[in-house]
């Protein structure tokens, strides 16, 4: 990155609580479904389009996006939740919504698995259940979505705000583009679309699917539609060129991926009453459809989690950074992916899912199920979104614009990141997911206000944030290699020791010569590598509460 490290400045001190802390339950405003048109979110829309091509140095003065200080509040949620309408799920919609509400979530997405049975039977059953849950829990936004079997790849959350066309769009999308439906048509002797849901011949259908969703927005049938890739490195089938292709095909729809997968309880050792598996169910090895670049080497294994986070996200200078280094807005989240909850006594119903689209009513076994690997929504993982209001569209706009923090185990209760050029006329600056600019040779100041946990998490422990890392790298433009998975110029430029529950840290990039991006992560410091990064989680021995992290989404800086 072309800036002088020797000229930086940094300091920290105790400050007042960050306004808008997402643990503050004061927001009791009623839910209102926003009806603004697409261009009403000008900063979001322009930001997404402007960076889609990965510009390095701006040709003209860019328009700052996600300006710091704009009215917003923080809303915690989860975009990956299963119910009895998944073949491997068990809980009623009402249970998942009640649990999410009890654990402090403001929004959630029901994402049962796509496929023939779901498309044929489940949609008509889950829709009225979601409507009932909304009426019974008016302080929680309950989105209807789908866990899409991406043709040629893994899974993804697809969801829309509630409207008269929502169900019709989801139904048509699943029937035409779900990998499970397409592969079944081959097995049943149909016209033959793709041979395997994760093979390369499915990739064009994934791009067509995203363009279909984008067309629904552009035609006015829905105000917004989002796709977030789930557990992207778990089986190695989400290749780098596919991630880039999704983003390029529909930049307002395909906006990111799970930086941290669900199933976080799976690594609890058997000696502690746990499943003794891999955290996140990340226990795979390269397969026939895996990208060859995801080969385990030495102490690094892309098929494992690192501090509970996906390898694509956790590795500094890795795949996520390679996309950010191109200037691509590609955001990360953290979810529960809840199917069956660790230590719960509830077990699946006996109904035939393939014939009915439902597992039926679950059964209380009276025995704690130690073989389950999930936590209920909000119990451990949170995707915290900055939005103008607690409305369906505004929360989705916040996700779309990258005002997002992925948090585990209530490691922090508040985070405010401000990035601004020093000496400029309008120096309000921008925040997470934003884009700002500086004159060549000028200085960029980063201010990080952080608030630690103000009480215990759901393990009954008050976690302590120990360290913040400020990570930065050059924006060099689109890579010739669409399968590039490294950003060698990206590095931790400064680590801050956190000793107070409320603190402010600043850092100044001086004599900035070219475009760059920056991002922030934090940890309780319990398990670190020699260079201060996350350790690879051990299969069979990974207590999620003993290794907590948060990751914030990036800010881009152009040079004029």
mmCIF file of N, CA, C and O in Angstrom, residues 394-425:
data_model
loop_
_atom_site.group_PDB
_atom_site.id
_atom_site.type_symbol
_atom_site.label_atom_id
_atom_site.label_comp_id
_atom_site.label_asym_id
_atom_site.label_seq_id
_atom_site.Cartn_x
_atom_site.Cartn_y
_atom_site.Cartn_z
ATOM 1 N N UNK A 394 -35.135 -1.028 5.265
ATOM 2 C CA UNK A 394 -33.963 -0.310 5.780
ATOM 3 C C UNK A 394 -32.898 -1.256 6.327
ATOM 4 O O UNK A 394 -31.694 -1.029 6.139
ATOM 5 N N UNK A 395 -33.302 -2.317 7.014
ATOM 6 C CA UNK A 395 -32.313 -3.278 7.501
ATOM 7 C C UNK A 395 -31.613 -3.962 6.318
ATOM 8 O O UNK A 395 -30.393 -4.161 6.330
ATOM 9 N N UNK A 396 -32.373 -4.287 5.279
ATOM 10 C CA UNK A 396 -31.751 -4.874 4.090
ATOM 11 C C UNK A 396 -30.825 -3.884 3.404
ATOM 12 O O UNK A 396 -29.763 -4.265 2.886
ATOM 13 N N UNK A 397 -31.185 -2.603 3.405
ATOM 14 C CA UNK A 397 -30.302 -1.590 2.837
ATOM 15 C C UNK A 397 -28.990 -1.505 3.639
ATOM 16 O O UNK A 397 -27.918 -1.308 3.076
ATOM 17 N N UNK A 398 -29.112 -1.648 4.951
ATOM 18 C CA UNK A 398 -27.900 -1.642 5.759
ATOM 19 C C UNK A 398 -26.984 -2.800 5.416
ATOM 20 O O UNK A 398 -25.764 -2.648 5.305
ATOM 21 N N UNK A 399 -27.577 -3.997 5.236
ATOM 22 C CA UNK A 399 -26.793 -5.152 4.805
ATOM 23 C C UNK A 399 -26.186 -4.913 3.429
ATOM 24 O O UNK A 399 -25.008 -5.199 3.189
ATOM 25 N N UNK A 400 -26.959 -4.372 2.538
ATOM 26 C CA UNK A 400 -26.503 -4.132 1.175
ATOM 27 C C UNK A 400 -25.347 -3.146 1.131
ATOM 28 O O UNK A 400 -24.443 -3.260 0.299
ATOM 29 N N UNK A 401 -25.345 -2.191 2.045
ATOM 30 C CA UNK A 401 -24.319 -1.145 2.033
ATOM 31 C C UNK A 401 -23.099 -1.485 2.878
ATOM 32 O O UNK A 401 -22.141 -0.717 2.906
ATOM 33 N N UNK A 402 -23.118 -2.616 3.589
ATOM 34 C CA UNK A 402 -21.942 -3.026 4.348
ATOM 35 C C UNK A 402 -21.812 -2.428 5.731
ATOM 36 O O UNK A 402 -20.750 -2.539 6.350
ATOM 37 N N UNK A 403 -22.867 -1.808 6.249
ATOM 38 C CA UNK A 403 -22.827 -1.323 7.640
ATOM 39 C C UNK A 403 -23.075 -2.510 8.559
ATOM 40 O O UNK A 403 -24.121 -2.629 9.207
ATOM 41 N N UNK A 404 -22.113 -3.399 8.614
ATOM 42 C CA UNK A 404 -22.331 -4.715 9.215
ATOM 43 C C UNK A 404 -21.121 -5.141 10.034
ATOM 44 O O UNK A 404 -19.975 -4.975 9.608
ATOM 45 N N UNK A 405 -21.400 -5.730 11.208
ATOM 46 C CA UNK A 405 -20.373 -6.278 12.087
ATOM 47 C C UNK A 405 -20.783 -7.704 12.437
ATOM 48 O O UNK A 405 -21.939 -7.957 12.785
ATOM 49 N N UNK A 406 -19.858 -8.631 12.346
ATOM 50 C CA UNK A 406 -20.096 -10.027 12.717
ATOM 51 C C UNK A 406 -19.489 -10.253 14.095
ATOM 52 O O UNK A 406 -18.288 -10.069 14.290
ATOM 53 N N UNK A 407 -20.331 -10.679 15.061
ATOM 54 C CA UNK A 407 -19.913 -10.754 16.465
ATOM 55 C C UNK A 407 -20.234 -12.123 17.051
ATOM 56 O O UNK A 407 -21.328 -12.653 16.836
ATOM 57 N N UNK A 408 -19.308 -12.661 17.812
ATOM 58 C CA UNK A 408 -19.529 -13.912 18.537
ATOM 59 C C UNK A 408 -19.522 -13.676 20.048
ATOM 60 O O UNK A 408 -18.687 -12.924 20.575
ATOM 61 N N UNK A 409 -20.458 -14.344 20.728
ATOM 62 C CA UNK A 409 -20.435 -14.417 22.185
ATOM 63 C C UNK A 409 -20.482 -13.107 22.922
ATOM 64 O O UNK A 409 -19.920 -12.980 24.000
ATOM 65 N N UNK A 410 -21.146 -12.083 22.343
ATOM 66 C CA UNK A 410 -21.245 -10.760 22.952
ATOM 67 C C UNK A 410 -19.868 -10.204 23.308
ATOM 68 O O UNK A 410 -19.667 -9.632 24.381
ATOM 69 N N UNK A 411 -18.912 -10.356 22.410
ATOM 70 C CA UNK A 411 -17.573 -9.836 22.681
ATOM 71 C C UNK A 411 -17.577 -8.328 22.828
ATOM 72 O O UNK A 411 -16.834 -7.767 23.641
ATOM 73 N N UNK A 412 -18.413 -7.635 22.042
ATOM 74 C CA UNK A 412 -18.549 -6.186 22.157
ATOM 75 C C UNK A 412 -20.022 -5.817 22.146
ATOM 76 O O UNK A 412 -20.860 -6.550 21.617
ATOM 77 N N UNK A 413 -20.309 -4.660 22.706
ATOM 78 C CA UNK A 413 -21.670 -4.124 22.695
ATOM 79 C C UNK A 413 -21.808 -2.915 21.783
ATOM 80 O O UNK A 413 -22.926 -2.462 21.536
ATOM 81 N N UNK A 414 -20.711 -2.359 21.314
ATOM 82 C CA UNK A 414 -20.792 -1.204 20.432
ATOM 83 C C UNK A 414 -19.497 -0.989 19.682
ATOM 84 O O UNK A 414 -18.409 -1.251 20.214
ATOM 85 N N UNK A 415 -19.614 -0.505 18.447
ATOM 86 C CA UNK A 415 -18.442 -0.189 17.629
ATOM 87 C C UNK A 415 -18.799 0.956 16.703
ATOM 88 O O UNK A 415 -19.833 0.917 16.030
ATOM 89 N N UNK A 416 -17.961 1.982 16.696
ATOM 90 C CA UNK A 416 -18.166 3.130 15.816
ATOM 91 C C UNK A 416 -16.844 3.410 15.112
ATOM 92 O O UNK A 416 -15.856 3.775 15.764
ATOM 93 N N UNK A 417 -16.812 3.202 13.802
ATOM 94 C CA UNK A 417 -15.600 3.427 13.017
ATOM 95 C C UNK A 417 -15.820 4.643 12.122
ATOM 96 O O UNK A 417 -16.806 4.709 11.372
ATOM 97 N N UNK A 418 -14.905 5.600 12.219
ATOM 98 C CA UNK A 418 -14.990 6.814 11.407
ATOM 99 C C UNK A 418 -13.689 6.981 10.616
ATOM 100 O O UNK A 418 -12.598 6.947 11.187
ATOM 101 N N UNK A 419 -13.826 7.135 9.310
ATOM 102 C CA UNK A 419 -12.663 7.293 8.434
ATOM 103 C C UNK A 419 -12.832 8.603 7.679
ATOM 104 O O UNK A 419 -13.815 8.797 6.961
ATOM 105 N N UNK A 420 -11.874 9.504 7.826
ATOM 106 C CA UNK A 420 -12.019 10.809 7.193
ATOM 107 C C UNK A 420 -10.672 11.369 6.760
ATOM 108 O O UNK A 420 -9.624 11.041 7.328
ATOM 109 N N UNK A 421 -10.715 12.208 5.723
ATOM 110 C CA UNK A 421 -9.520 12.909 5.266
ATOM 111 C C UNK A 421 -9.305 14.139 6.133
ATOM 112 O O UNK A 421 -10.247 14.873 6.426
ATOM 113 N N UNK A 422 -8.077 14.347 6.548
ATOM 114 C CA UNK A 422 -7.754 15.516 7.359
ATOM 115 C C UNK A 422 -7.500 16.712 6.453
ATOM 116 O O UNK A 422 -6.828 16.602 5.426
ATOM 117 N N UNK A 423 -8.081 17.844 6.834
ATOM 118 C CA UNK A 423 -7.852 19.060 6.072
ATOM 119 C C UNK A 423 -8.784 19.258 4.903
ATOM 120 O O UNK A 423 -8.647 20.209 4.146
ATOM 121 N N UNK A 424 -9.768 18.360 4.707
ATOM 122 C CA UNK A 424 -10.713 18.507 3.606
ATOM 123 C C UNK A 424 -11.862 19.423 4.021
ATOM 124 O O UNK A 424 -12.095 19.662 5.205
ATOM 125 N N UNK A 425 -12.620 19.901 3.029
ATOM 126 C CA UNK A 425 -13.726 20.801 3.315
ATOM 127 C C UNK A 425 -14.807 20.137 4.149
ATOM 128 O O UNK A 425 -15.204 20.649 5.184
#
